[in-house]
mmCIF file of C-alpha atoms and ligand atoms in Angstrom:
data_model
loop_
_atom_site.group_PDB
_atom_site.id
_atom_site.type_symbol
_atom_site.label_atom_id
_atom_site.label_comp_id
_atom_site.label_asym_id
_atom_site.label_seq_id
_atom_site.Cartn_x
_atom_site.Cartn_y
_atom_site.Cartn_z
ATOM 1 C CA MET A 1285 23.648 -132.538 -22.453
ATOM 2 C CA THR A 1286 26.274 -131.763 -19.804
ATOM 3 C CA VAL A 1287 29.981 -132.478 -20.193
ATOM 4 C CA ARG A 1288 32.426 -133.521 -17.455
ATOM 5 C CA ARG A 1289 35.389 -131.137 -17.522
ATOM 6 C CA SER A 1290 38.599 -130.755 -15.511
ATOM 7 C CA VAL A 1291 38.465 -127.149 -14.310
ATOM 8 C CA VAL A 1292 41.442 -125.278 -12.851
ATOM 9 C CA LEU A 1293 40.674 -124.081 -9.314
ATOM 10 C CA GLY A 1294 44.075 -122.541 -8.642
ATOM 11 C CA CYS A 1295 47.796 -122.585 -9.330
ATOM 12 C CA GLY A 1296 51.038 -121.978 -7.491
ATOM 13 C CA SER A 1297 54.787 -122.188 -7.799
ATOM 14 C CA TYR A 1298 58.065 -122.350 -5.957
ATOM 15 C CA LEU A 1299 61.489 -121.073 -6.968
ATOM 16 C CA PRO A 1300 64.692 -121.607 -4.972
ATOM 17 C CA ASN A 1301 66.230 -118.381 -3.587
ATOM 18 C CA ARG A 1302 69.629 -118.839 -5.217
ATOM 19 C CA VAL A 1303 69.934 -116.865 -8.474
ATOM 20 C CA LEU A 1304 72.683 -117.929 -10.900
ATOM 21 C CA THR A 1305 73.422 -115.178 -13.424
ATOM 22 C CA ASN A 1306 75.058 -115.511 -16.828
ATOM 23 C CA ALA A 1307 77.948 -113.375 -15.558
ATOM 24 C CA GLU A 1308 78.576 -115.875 -12.746
ATOM 25 C CA LEU A 1309 78.478 -118.783 -15.236
ATOM 26 C CA ALA A 1310 81.008 -116.943 -17.408
ATOM 27 C CA GLY A 1311 83.391 -117.216 -14.462
ATOM 28 C CA LYS A 1312 83.054 -121.018 -14.444
ATOM 29 C CA VAL A 1313 82.963 -121.998 -18.166
ATOM 30 C CA ASP A 1314 84.061 -120.350 -21.426
ATOM 31 C CA THR A 1315 80.856 -118.417 -22.178
ATOM 32 C CA SER A 1316 79.468 -114.891 -22.003
ATOM 33 C CA ASP A 1317 76.251 -113.123 -21.057
ATOM 34 C CA GLU A 1318 75.992 -111.899 -24.659
ATOM 35 C CA TRP A 1319 76.247 -115.437 -26.149
ATOM 36 C CA ILE A 1320 73.670 -116.899 -23.755
ATOM 37 C CA VAL A 1321 71.172 -114.036 -24.158
ATOM 38 C CA GLN A 1322 71.497 -113.951 -27.952
ATOM 39 C CA ARG A 1323 71.083 -117.748 -28.431
ATOM 40 C CA THR A 1324 68.556 -118.479 -25.672
ATOM 41 C CA GLY A 1325 67.044 -115.317 -24.142
ATOM 42 C CA ILE A 1326 68.154 -116.547 -20.686
ATOM 43 C CA HIS A 1327 69.561 -113.956 -18.240
ATOM 44 C CA GLU A 1328 69.463 -115.961 -15.018
ATOM 45 C CA ARG A 1329 68.115 -119.177 -13.485
ATOM 46 C CA ARG A 1330 67.424 -120.515 -9.963
ATOM 47 C CA ILE A 1331 69.423 -123.305 -8.335
ATOM 48 C CA ALA A 1332 68.068 -125.518 -5.539
ATOM 49 C CA ALA A 1333 69.849 -125.264 -2.180
ATOM 50 C CA PRO A 1334 71.650 -128.387 -0.865
ATOM 51 C CA GLY A 1335 68.688 -129.516 1.284
ATOM 52 C CA GLU A 1336 66.070 -128.786 -1.375
ATOM 53 C CA THR A 1337 64.765 -131.568 -3.614
ATOM 54 C CA THR A 1338 62.272 -132.025 -6.428
ATOM 55 C CA GLY A 1339 59.845 -133.338 -3.798
ATOM 56 C CA SER A 1340 60.291 -130.491 -1.317
ATOM 57 C CA MET A 1341 59.870 -127.876 -4.062
ATOM 58 C CA ALA A 1342 56.818 -129.741 -5.412
ATOM 59 C CA THR A 1343 55.227 -129.687 -1.950
ATOM 60 C CA GLN A 1344 55.787 -125.909 -1.692
ATOM 61 C CA ALA A 1345 54.234 -125.353 -5.128
ATOM 62 C CA ALA A 1346 51.323 -127.652 -4.235
ATOM 63 C CA ARG A 1347 50.660 -125.769 -0.969
ATOM 64 C CA SER A 1348 50.668 -122.479 -2.855
ATOM 65 C CA ALA A 1349 48.227 -123.883 -5.480
ATOM 66 C CA LEU A 1350 45.911 -125.222 -2.742
ATOM 67 C CA ALA A 1351 45.923 -121.821 -1.005
ATOM 68 C CA HIS A 1352 45.157 -120.088 -4.313
ATOM 69 C CA ALA A 1353 42.301 -122.564 -4.932
ATOM 70 C CA HIS A 1354 40.999 -122.033 -1.356
ATOM 71 C CA ILE A 1355 40.772 -125.768 -0.744
ATOM 72 C CA ASP A 1356 42.197 -128.093 1.879
ATOM 73 C CA ALA A 1357 44.727 -130.794 0.920
ATOM 74 C CA GLN A 1358 42.190 -133.418 2.107
ATOM 75 C CA ALA A 1359 39.964 -132.510 -0.863
ATOM 76 C CA ILE A 1360 42.645 -133.876 -3.239
ATOM 77 C CA ASP A 1361 42.335 -137.538 -4.287
ATOM 78 C CA LEU A 1362 44.848 -137.624 -7.154
ATOM 79 C CA ILE A 1363 48.422 -136.343 -7.496
ATOM 80 C CA VAL A 1364 50.197 -136.590 -10.842
ATOM 81 C CA LEU A 1365 53.743 -135.241 -10.713
ATOM 82 C CA ALA A 1366 55.862 -134.711 -13.822
ATOM 83 C CA THR A 1367 59.609 -134.911 -13.342
ATOM 84 C CA SER A 1368 62.808 -136.310 -14.838
ATOM 85 C CA THR A 1369 64.711 -135.596 -11.626
ATOM 86 C CA PRO A 1370 62.908 -137.654 -8.945
ATOM 87 C CA ASP A 1371 64.147 -137.640 -5.343
ATOM 88 C CA ASN A 1372 64.715 -141.408 -5.538
ATOM 89 C CA THR A 1373 64.604 -143.989 -8.308
ATOM 90 C CA PHE A 1374 61.501 -145.153 -6.486
ATOM 91 C CA PRO A 1375 59.020 -144.584 -4.919
ATOM 92 C CA ALA A 1376 57.482 -141.845 -7.025
ATOM 93 C CA THR A 1377 58.172 -138.306 -5.842
ATOM 94 C CA ALA A 1378 54.377 -137.803 -5.929
ATOM 95 C CA VAL A 1379 53.937 -140.071 -2.890
ATOM 96 C CA ALA A 1380 56.479 -137.977 -0.941
ATOM 97 C CA VAL A 1381 54.361 -134.916 -1.744
ATOM 98 C CA GLN A 1382 51.214 -136.842 -0.773
ATOM 99 C CA ALA A 1383 52.766 -137.688 2.611
ATOM 100 C CA ASP A 1384 54.029 -134.114 3.145
ATOM 101 C CA LEU A 1385 50.490 -132.846 2.541
ATOM 102 C CA GLY A 1386 49.055 -135.386 4.996
ATOM 103 C CA ILE A 1387 46.915 -137.144 2.367
ATOM 104 C CA THR A 1388 46.371 -140.887 2.940
ATOM 105 C CA HIS A 1389 43.573 -141.564 0.435
ATOM 106 C CA GLY A 1390 43.430 -141.610 -3.366
ATOM 107 C CA ALA A 1391 46.427 -142.122 -5.663
ATOM 108 C CA ALA A 1392 49.758 -140.428 -6.384
ATOM 109 C CA PHE A 1393 52.284 -141.248 -9.107
ATOM 110 C CA ASP A 1394 54.922 -139.695 -11.377
ATOM 111 C CA VAL A 1395 54.916 -139.134 -15.134
ATOM 112 C CA GLN A 1396 58.177 -138.956 -17.083
ATOM 113 C CA ALA A 1397 58.114 -137.198 -20.446
ATOM 114 C CA VAL A 1398 61.006 -134.777 -19.878
ATOM 115 C CA CYS A 1399 60.124 -131.201 -20.953
ATOM 116 C CA SER A 1400 56.653 -132.305 -22.143
ATOM 117 C CA GLY A 1401 55.992 -133.853 -18.726
ATOM 118 C CA PHE A 1402 53.558 -131.259 -17.421
ATOM 119 C CA VAL A 1403 51.296 -131.531 -20.481
ATOM 120 C CA TYR A 1404 51.466 -135.351 -20.242
ATOM 121 C CA ALA A 1405 50.561 -135.120 -16.532
ATOM 122 C CA LEU A 1406 47.686 -132.772 -17.357
ATOM 123 C CA ALA A 1407 46.398 -135.254 -19.967
ATOM 124 C CA THR A 1408 46.645 -138.122 -17.448
ATOM 125 C CA ALA A 1409 44.847 -136.260 -14.664
ATOM 126 C CA ASP A 1410 42.198 -134.953 -17.081
ATOM 127 C CA ALA A 1411 41.478 -138.473 -18.374
ATOM 128 C CA LEU A 1412 41.249 -139.925 -14.844
ATOM 129 C CA LEU A 1413 38.986 -137.127 -13.601
ATOM 130 C CA LYS A 1414 36.688 -137.663 -16.588
ATOM 131 C CA THR A 1415 36.222 -141.352 -15.672
ATOM 132 C CA GLY A 1416 34.527 -140.267 -12.456
ATOM 133 C CA ALA A 1417 36.984 -142.263 -10.336
ATOM 134 C CA PHE A 1418 38.623 -139.094 -8.943
ATOM 135 C CA SER A 1419 37.280 -135.665 -8.010
ATOM 136 C CA ARG A 1420 40.188 -133.291 -7.518
ATOM 137 C CA ALA A 1421 43.774 -133.503 -8.713
ATOM 138 C CA LEU A 1422 47.060 -131.771 -8.096
ATOM 139 C CA VAL A 1423 49.078 -131.676 -11.320
ATOM 140 C CA ILE A 1424 52.678 -130.757 -10.560
ATOM 141 C CA GLY A 1425 55.854 -130.156 -12.552
ATOM 142 C CA SER A 1426 59.022 -130.092 -10.443
ATOM 143 C CA GLU A 1427 62.687 -130.344 -11.434
ATOM 144 C CA THR A 1428 66.219 -130.115 -10.071
ATOM 145 C CA PHE A 1429 68.034 -130.215 -13.425
ATOM 146 C CA SER A 1430 71.046 -128.554 -11.745
ATOM 147 C CA ARG A 1431 71.825 -132.028 -10.333
ATOM 148 C CA LEU A 1432 71.890 -133.642 -13.810
ATOM 149 C CA LEU A 1433 74.117 -131.098 -15.502
ATOM 150 C CA ASP A 1434 77.728 -131.492 -16.476
ATOM 151 C CA TRP A 1435 78.915 -128.138 -15.116
ATOM 152 C CA THR A 1436 81.990 -128.283 -17.386
ATOM 153 C CA ASP A 1437 79.856 -128.515 -20.575
ATOM 154 C CA ARG A 1438 79.120 -124.927 -21.632
ATOM 155 C CA ALA A 1439 76.703 -126.103 -24.341
ATOM 156 C CA THR A 1440 74.210 -127.448 -21.763
ATOM 157 C CA CYS A 1441 74.961 -126.044 -18.295
ATOM 158 C CA VAL A 1442 73.860 -122.525 -19.262
ATOM 159 C CA LEU A 1443 70.380 -123.625 -20.339
ATOM 160 C CA PHE A 1444 68.633 -125.131 -17.312
ATOM 161 C CA GLY A 1445 67.277 -124.124 -13.918
ATOM 162 C CA ASP A 1446 65.338 -125.531 -10.938
ATOM 163 C CA GLY A 1447 61.780 -124.900 -9.743
ATOM 164 C CA ALA A 1448 58.254 -126.242 -9.375
ATOM 165 C CA GLY A 1449 54.716 -125.319 -10.355
ATOM 166 C CA ALA A 1450 51.313 -126.858 -9.686
ATOM 167 C CA VAL A 1451 47.648 -126.562 -10.621
ATOM 168 C CA VAL A 1452 44.543 -127.869 -8.844
ATOM 169 C CA LEU A 1453 41.934 -129.447 -11.132
ATOM 170 C CA GLU A 1454 38.365 -130.321 -10.198
ATOM 171 C CA ALA A 1455 35.937 -132.471 -12.191
ATOM 172 C CA GLN A 1456 32.781 -130.457 -12.865
ATOM 173 C CA GLU A 1457 29.599 -131.130 -14.856
ATOM 174 C CA LEU A 1458 29.172 -128.183 -17.219
ATOM 175 C CA PRO A 1459 26.456 -127.227 -19.713
ATOM 176 C CA GLY A 1460 28.549 -128.150 -22.794
ATOM 177 C CA LYS A 1461 28.841 -124.597 -24.141
ATOM 178 C CA ARG A 1462 31.748 -122.988 -25.965
ATOM 179 C CA GLU A 1463 32.486 -120.747 -22.984
ATOM 180 C CA ASP A 1464 32.672 -123.668 -20.502
ATOM 181 C CA ARG A 1465 35.840 -123.577 -18.407
ATOM 182 C CA GLY A 1466 38.298 -126.475 -18.128
ATOM 183 C CA VAL A 1467 40.609 -128.614 -20.254
ATOM 184 C CA LEU A 1468 39.239 -128.725 -23.824
ATOM 185 C CA THR A 1469 41.789 -131.094 -25.306
ATOM 186 C CA VAL A 1470 45.310 -132.448 -24.760
ATOM 187 C CA ARG A 1471 47.260 -133.929 -27.680
ATOM 188 C CA LEU A 1472 50.353 -136.064 -26.940
ATOM 189 C CA ARG A 1473 53.090 -137.279 -29.318
ATOM 190 C CA SER A 1474 56.458 -139.018 -29.141
ATOM 191 C CA ASP A 1475 59.033 -140.440 -31.550
ATOM 192 C CA GLY A 1476 61.740 -142.561 -29.897
ATOM 193 C CA ARG A 1477 63.953 -142.556 -32.968
ATOM 194 C CA HIS A 1478 65.257 -139.240 -31.586
ATOM 195 C CA LYS A 1479 66.028 -140.632 -28.119
ATOM 196 C CA SER A 1480 69.788 -140.109 -28.337
ATOM 197 C CA LYS A 1481 69.548 -136.418 -29.283
ATOM 198 C CA LEU A 1482 68.621 -135.339 -25.759
ATOM 199 C CA TYR A 1483 69.182 -137.822 -22.956
ATOM 200 C CA VAL A 1484 70.917 -138.548 -19.650
ATOM 201 C CA ASP A 1485 73.885 -140.922 -19.904
ATOM 202 C CA GLY A 1486 73.035 -142.942 -16.813
ATOM 203 C CA GLY A 1487 70.221 -144.794 -15.095
ATOM 204 C CA PRO A 1488 69.453 -147.638 -12.678
ATOM 205 C CA SER A 1489 69.304 -150.437 -15.267
ATOM 206 C CA SER A 1490 72.125 -149.290 -17.563
ATOM 207 C CA THR A 1491 75.027 -147.753 -15.633
ATOM 208 C CA GLY A 1492 73.712 -147.810 -12.089
ATOM 209 C CA THR A 1493 74.549 -144.115 -11.871
ATOM 210 C CA VAL A 1494 72.478 -140.937 -12.226
ATOM 211 C CA GLY A 1495 74.405 -139.643 -15.242
ATOM 212 C CA HIS A 1496 74.590 -136.254 -16.954
ATOM 213 C CA LEU A 1497 72.413 -134.507 -19.504
ATOM 214 C CA ARG A 1498 73.672 -134.769 -23.097
ATOM 215 C CA MET A 1499 72.179 -132.891 -26.008
ATOM 216 C CA GLU A 1500 72.614 -132.280 -29.712
ATOM 217 C CA GLY A 1501 71.312 -128.718 -29.387
ATOM 218 C CA ARG A 1502 71.140 -127.966 -33.092
ATOM 219 C CA GLU A 1503 69.154 -131.161 -33.796
ATOM 220 C CA VAL A 1504 66.665 -130.335 -31.015
ATOM 221 C CA PHE A 1505 66.312 -126.834 -32.385
ATOM 222 C CA ARG A 1506 65.853 -128.114 -35.954
ATOM 223 C CA HIS A 1507 62.821 -130.253 -35.010
ATOM 224 C CA ALA A 1508 61.250 -128.109 -32.278
ATOM 225 C CA VAL A 1509 59.184 -125.529 -34.174
ATOM 226 C CA ALA A 1510 57.746 -128.011 -36.720
ATOM 227 C CA MET A 1511 56.768 -130.523 -34.018
ATOM 228 C CA ILE A 1512 55.219 -127.865 -31.776
ATOM 229 C CA THR A 1513 53.170 -126.210 -34.522
ATOM 230 C CA ASP A 1514 51.982 -129.594 -35.833
ATOM 231 C CA VAL A 1515 50.597 -130.761 -32.480
ATOM 232 C CA VAL A 1516 49.072 -127.313 -31.821
ATOM 233 C CA ASP A 1517 47.244 -127.545 -35.179
ATOM 234 C CA ASP A 1518 45.899 -130.920 -33.974
ATOM 235 C CA ALA A 1519 44.549 -129.271 -30.820
ATOM 236 C CA PHE A 1520 42.817 -126.592 -32.889
ATOM 237 C CA LYS A 1521 41.269 -129.210 -35.199
ATOM 238 C CA ALA A 1522 40.035 -131.282 -32.232
ATOM 239 C CA THR A 1523 38.202 -128.339 -30.658
ATOM 240 C CA GLY A 1524 37.170 -126.112 -33.566
ATOM 241 C CA MET A 1525 39.122 -123.280 -31.904
ATOM 242 C CA THR A 1526 41.467 -121.112 -33.951
ATOM 243 C CA VAL A 1527 44.491 -118.993 -33.159
ATOM 244 C CA ALA A 1528 42.193 -115.939 -33.081
ATOM 245 C CA ASP A 1529 40.415 -117.445 -30.024
ATOM 246 C CA ILE A 1530 43.615 -117.648 -27.944
ATOM 247 C CA ASP A 1531 44.042 -115.159 -25.099
ATOM 248 C CA TRP A 1532 47.414 -116.470 -23.846
ATOM 249 C CA PHE A 1533 50.112 -118.700 -25.318
ATOM 250 C CA VAL A 1534 51.946 -120.416 -22.421
ATOM 251 C CA PRO A 1535 54.756 -122.441 -24.022
ATOM 252 C CA HIS A 1536 57.390 -124.643 -22.440
ATOM 253 C CA GLN A 1537 60.270 -122.268 -21.718
ATOM 254 C CA ALA A 1538 63.270 -123.903 -23.391
ATOM 255 C CA ASN A 1539 64.606 -121.113 -25.494
ATOM 256 C CA LYS A 1540 63.257 -117.697 -26.548
ATOM 257 C CA ARG A 1541 64.072 -118.398 -30.197
ATOM 258 C CA ILE A 1542 61.994 -121.610 -30.187
ATOM 259 C CA ILE A 1543 59.108 -119.763 -28.473
ATOM 260 C CA ASP A 1544 59.240 -116.851 -30.942
ATOM 261 C CA GLY A 1545 59.641 -119.180 -33.956
ATOM 262 C CA SER A 1546 56.610 -121.252 -32.912
ATOM 263 C CA ALA A 1547 54.472 -118.184 -32.150
ATOM 264 C CA HIS A 1548 55.409 -116.597 -35.474
ATOM 265 C CA LYS A 1549 54.530 -119.746 -37.438
ATOM 266 C CA LEU A 1550 51.205 -120.060 -35.572
ATOM 267 C CA GLY A 1551 50.401 -116.338 -36.036
ATOM 268 C CA ILE A 1552 50.348 -115.514 -32.306
ATOM 269 C CA PRO A 1553 51.373 -111.891 -31.552
ATOM 270 C CA PRO A 1554 54.159 -111.249 -28.993
ATOM 271 C CA ASN A 1555 51.777 -109.511 -26.554
ATOM 272 C CA LYS A 1556 49.904 -112.815 -26.034
ATOM 273 C CA ILE A 1557 52.996 -114.877 -25.112
ATOM 274 C CA VAL A 1558 53.913 -115.620 -21.489
ATOM 275 C CA VAL A 1559 57.725 -115.635 -21.224
ATOM 276 C CA THR A 1560 59.713 -116.617 -18.123
ATOM 277 C CA VAL A 1561 62.756 -118.255 -19.723
ATOM 278 C CA ASP A 1562 64.707 -115.013 -19.235
ATOM 279 C CA ARG A 1563 64.428 -115.390 -15.421
ATOM 280 C CA HIS A 1564 63.970 -119.150 -14.938
ATOM 281 C CA GLY A 1565 65.997 -120.783 -17.738
ATOM 282 C CA ASN A 1566 64.635 -124.142 -18.894
ATOM 283 C CA THR A 1567 63.028 -125.834 -15.887
ATOM 284 C CA SER A 1568 61.763 -128.756 -18.023
ATOM 285 C CA ALA A 1569 58.438 -130.127 -16.703
ATOM 286 C CA ALA A 1570 58.149 -127.226 -14.251
ATOM 287 C CA SER A 1571 58.306 -124.446 -16.831
ATOM 288 C CA ILE A 1572 54.633 -124.319 -17.914
ATOM 289 C CA PRO A 1573 53.078 -124.294 -14.419
ATOM 290 C CA LEU A 1574 55.733 -121.764 -13.318
ATOM 291 C CA ALA A 1575 54.759 -119.541 -16.265
ATOM 292 C CA LEU A 1576 51.042 -120.006 -15.506
ATOM 293 C CA ALA A 1577 51.554 -118.996 -11.872
ATOM 294 C CA ASP A 1578 53.564 -115.949 -12.967
ATOM 295 C CA ALA A 1579 50.897 -114.672 -15.366
ATOM 296 C CA VAL A 1580 48.045 -115.414 -12.944
ATOM 297 C CA ALA A 1581 49.840 -113.618 -10.086
ATOM 298 C CA ASP A 1582 50.264 -110.428 -12.129
ATOM 299 C CA ARG A 1583 46.650 -110.725 -13.401
ATOM 300 C CA ARG A 1584 47.445 -111.176 -17.078
ATOM 301 C CA ILE A 1585 45.621 -114.548 -17.149
ATOM 302 C CA LYS A 1586 42.019 -114.134 -15.992
ATOM 303 C CA ARG A 1587 39.103 -116.505 -15.428
ATOM 304 C CA GLY A 1588 37.516 -117.447 -18.758
ATOM 305 C CA ASP A 1589 40.684 -116.808 -20.840
ATOM 306 C CA LEU A 1590 41.522 -119.425 -23.483
ATOM 307 C CA LEU A 1591 45.067 -120.752 -23.013
ATOM 308 C CA LEU A 1592 47.276 -122.657 -25.412
ATOM 309 C CA LEU A 1593 49.999 -124.745 -23.723
ATOM 310 C CA GLU A 1594 52.706 -126.623 -25.621
ATOM 311 C CA ALA A 1595 55.981 -128.391 -24.979
ATOM 312 C CA MET A 1596 58.680 -130.374 -26.723
ATOM 313 C CA GLY A 1597 61.592 -132.253 -25.218
ATOM 314 C CA GLY A 1598 63.647 -135.410 -24.785
ATOM 315 C CA GLY A 1599 62.391 -138.586 -26.482
ATOM 316 C CA PHE A 1600 61.414 -136.675 -28.493
ATOM 317 C CA THR A 1601 58.080 -136.018 -26.820
ATOM 318 C CA TRP A 1602 55.836 -133.126 -27.717
ATOM 319 C CA ALA A 1603 52.345 -132.072 -26.726
ATOM 320 C CA ALA A 1604 49.742 -129.299 -26.735
ATOM 321 C CA ALA A 1605 46.685 -128.453 -24.654
ATOM 322 C CA LEU A 1606 43.829 -125.981 -24.926
ATOM 323 C CA LEU A 1607 42.163 -124.964 -21.707
ATOM 324 C CA ARG A 1608 39.737 -122.282 -20.619
ATOM 325 C CA TRP A 1609 41.033 -120.827 -17.344
HETATM 326 N N1 ACO B 3011 78.942 -120.089 -24.740
HETATM 327 C C1 ACO B 3011 79.719 -119.791 -25.785
HETATM 328 N N2 ACO B 3011 79.830 -120.591 -26.864
HETATM 329 C C2 ACO B 3011 79.136 -121.718 -26.864
HETATM 330 C C3 ACO B 3011 78.308 -122.108 -25.797
HETATM 331 C C4 ACO B 3011 78.226 -121.239 -24.705
HETATM 332 N N3 ACO B 3011 77.463 -121.490 -23.618
HETATM 333 N N4 ACO B 3011 77.745 -123.280 -26.091
HETATM 334 C C5 ACO B 3011 78.168 -123.656 -27.288
HETATM 335 N N5 ACO B 3011 79.020 -122.711 -27.766
HETATM 336 C C6 ACO B 3011 79.744 -122.686 -29.014
HETATM 337 C C7 ACO B 3011 79.923 -124.066 -29.617
HETATM 338 O O1 ACO B 3011 81.041 -124.698 -29.053
HETATM 339 C C8 ACO B 3011 80.112 -123.740 -31.068
HETATM 340 O O2 ACO B 3011 81.447 -123.311 -31.250
HETATM 341 P P1 ACO B 3011 82.247 -123.721 -32.589
HETATM 342 O O3 ACO B 3011 81.459 -123.084 -33.709
HETATM 343 O O4 ACO B 3011 83.592 -123.119 -32.362
HETATM 344 O O5 ACO B 3011 82.201 -125.208 -32.628
HETATM 345 C C9 ACO B 3011 79.209 -122.521 -31.280
HETATM 346 O O6 ACO B 3011 78.957 -121.981 -29.989
HETATM 347 C C10 ACO B 3011 77.899 -122.878 -31.928
HETATM 348 O O7 ACO B 3011 77.371 -124.013 -31.247
HETATM 349 P P2 ACO B 3011 75.951 -124.567 -31.569
HETATM 350 O O8 ACO B 3011 75.609 -125.681 -30.623
HETATM 351 O O9 ACO B 3011 75.841 -124.834 -33.018
HETATM 352 O O10 ACO B 3011 75.089 -123.290 -31.201
HETATM 353 P P3 ACO B 3011 73.616 -122.987 -31.560
HETATM 354 O O11 ACO B 3011 73.498 -121.739 -32.308
HETATM 355 O O12 ACO B 3011 72.886 -124.194 -32.093
HETATM 356 O O13 ACO B 3011 73.013 -122.686 -30.110
HETATM 357 C C11 ACO B 3011 71.730 -123.834 -28.464
HETATM 358 C C12 ACO B 3011 73.080 -123.683 -29.101
HETATM 359 C C13 ACO B 3011 71.392 -122.550 -27.753
HETATM 360 C C14 ACO B 3011 71.773 -124.981 -27.455
HETATM 361 C C15 ACO B 3011 70.705 -124.132 -29.570
HETATM 362 O O14 ACO B 3011 71.122 -125.194 -30.368
HETATM 363 C C16 ACO B 3011 69.363 -124.434 -29.013
HETATM 364 O O15 ACO B 3011 68.698 -123.578 -28.480
HETATM 365 N N6 ACO B 3011 68.904 -125.681 -29.181
HETATM 366 C C17 ACO B 3011 67.643 -126.075 -28.654
HETATM 367 C C18 ACO B 3011 67.925 -126.954 -27.528
HETATM 368 C C19 ACO B 3011 67.201 -126.601 -26.300
HETATM 369 O O16 ACO B 3011 66.630 -125.561 -26.081
HETATM 370 N N7 ACO B 3011 67.224 -127.578 -25.438
HETATM 371 C C20 ACO B 3011 66.613 -127.491 -24.219
HETATM 372 C C21 ACO B 3011 66.079 -128.806 -23.865
HETATM 373 S S1 ACO B 3011 65.018 -129.412 -25.048
HETATM 374 C C22 ACO B 3011 63.699 -128.614 -24.887
HETATM 375 O O17 ACO B 3011 63.334 -128.250 -23.821
HETATM 376 C C23 ACO B 3011 62.996 -128.295 -26.131
#
């Protein structure tokens, strides 16, 4: 019996040119390169230029993913874009990307699950492709967190960066074998009791302003590893895969200590972890597709590899996915 799977045809990314180093940040707030590197693993991050937006970066990443997949934008009938920093309160940034790509058919909408957004968007696109209603999807993570930061708060402004990443998925009928490519499972979780530990203190229906990011860093850190490893175990149980089957661990890039702590608890060796947080900082929903594009471009990730993706962020939300590239 065949199975309908969402198979990755290609991926791409976009990073703004402007590099903001720890040394430069140390000239603006009371911090140091040593403190930032030791606590987070971050050396530098990218910052969007004045004219650049979440939508414009998403379009660049989408174009790069389409080129990598060798398909025309007209072949896409679904765009799911994960972001917490949309261009406008509405319409969805995904429709701006749709228009930029010249697509006038199908559907485009945004998903908001903060740092877990890309995995939530992947789950949404995968489910819709499996219904048979859509054939090919662009799944995008794009963020301009630099515009949400309080640049006087040293505890948060050193952590985040801007960028975008995208993958192209296609629904395919496959033989139903263990080596079949595509998304094997996506597991999603949230617990709103933690909503005030990482949030933005503004919004259209509360203050009427955009607001700034606020975070109880220690509380986020305290929950992160346990939540991540729990949802990853769920993904293993759902598929019968084990940690020994994993070729690449592509985590959300929030903090090197959270990545290493999760990998250690799961038993994943350092040489199987894709790390970009040192160069990108935390780009929230964009971090996983940016990391995928990085490791595909330098040929670490190859067709047929089994990938474990995971993320945890504001809400709290957390999620994991297993996919064969
Ligand atoms: N430079 C220098 N000192 C700083 C800085 C800074 N940039 N930021 C905070 N400090 C100081 C604090 O003021 C505090 O000083 P005090 O002891 O005199 O009061 C001291 O450093 C320790 O502060 P903590 O917040 O306890 O530092 P901690 O060791 O927890 O590290 C960090 C902070 C890096 C934010 C950590 O809590 C963390 O990684 N949390 C996870 C949160 C995260 O990654 N969030 C990203 C978004 S969520 C997600 O994507 C999962």
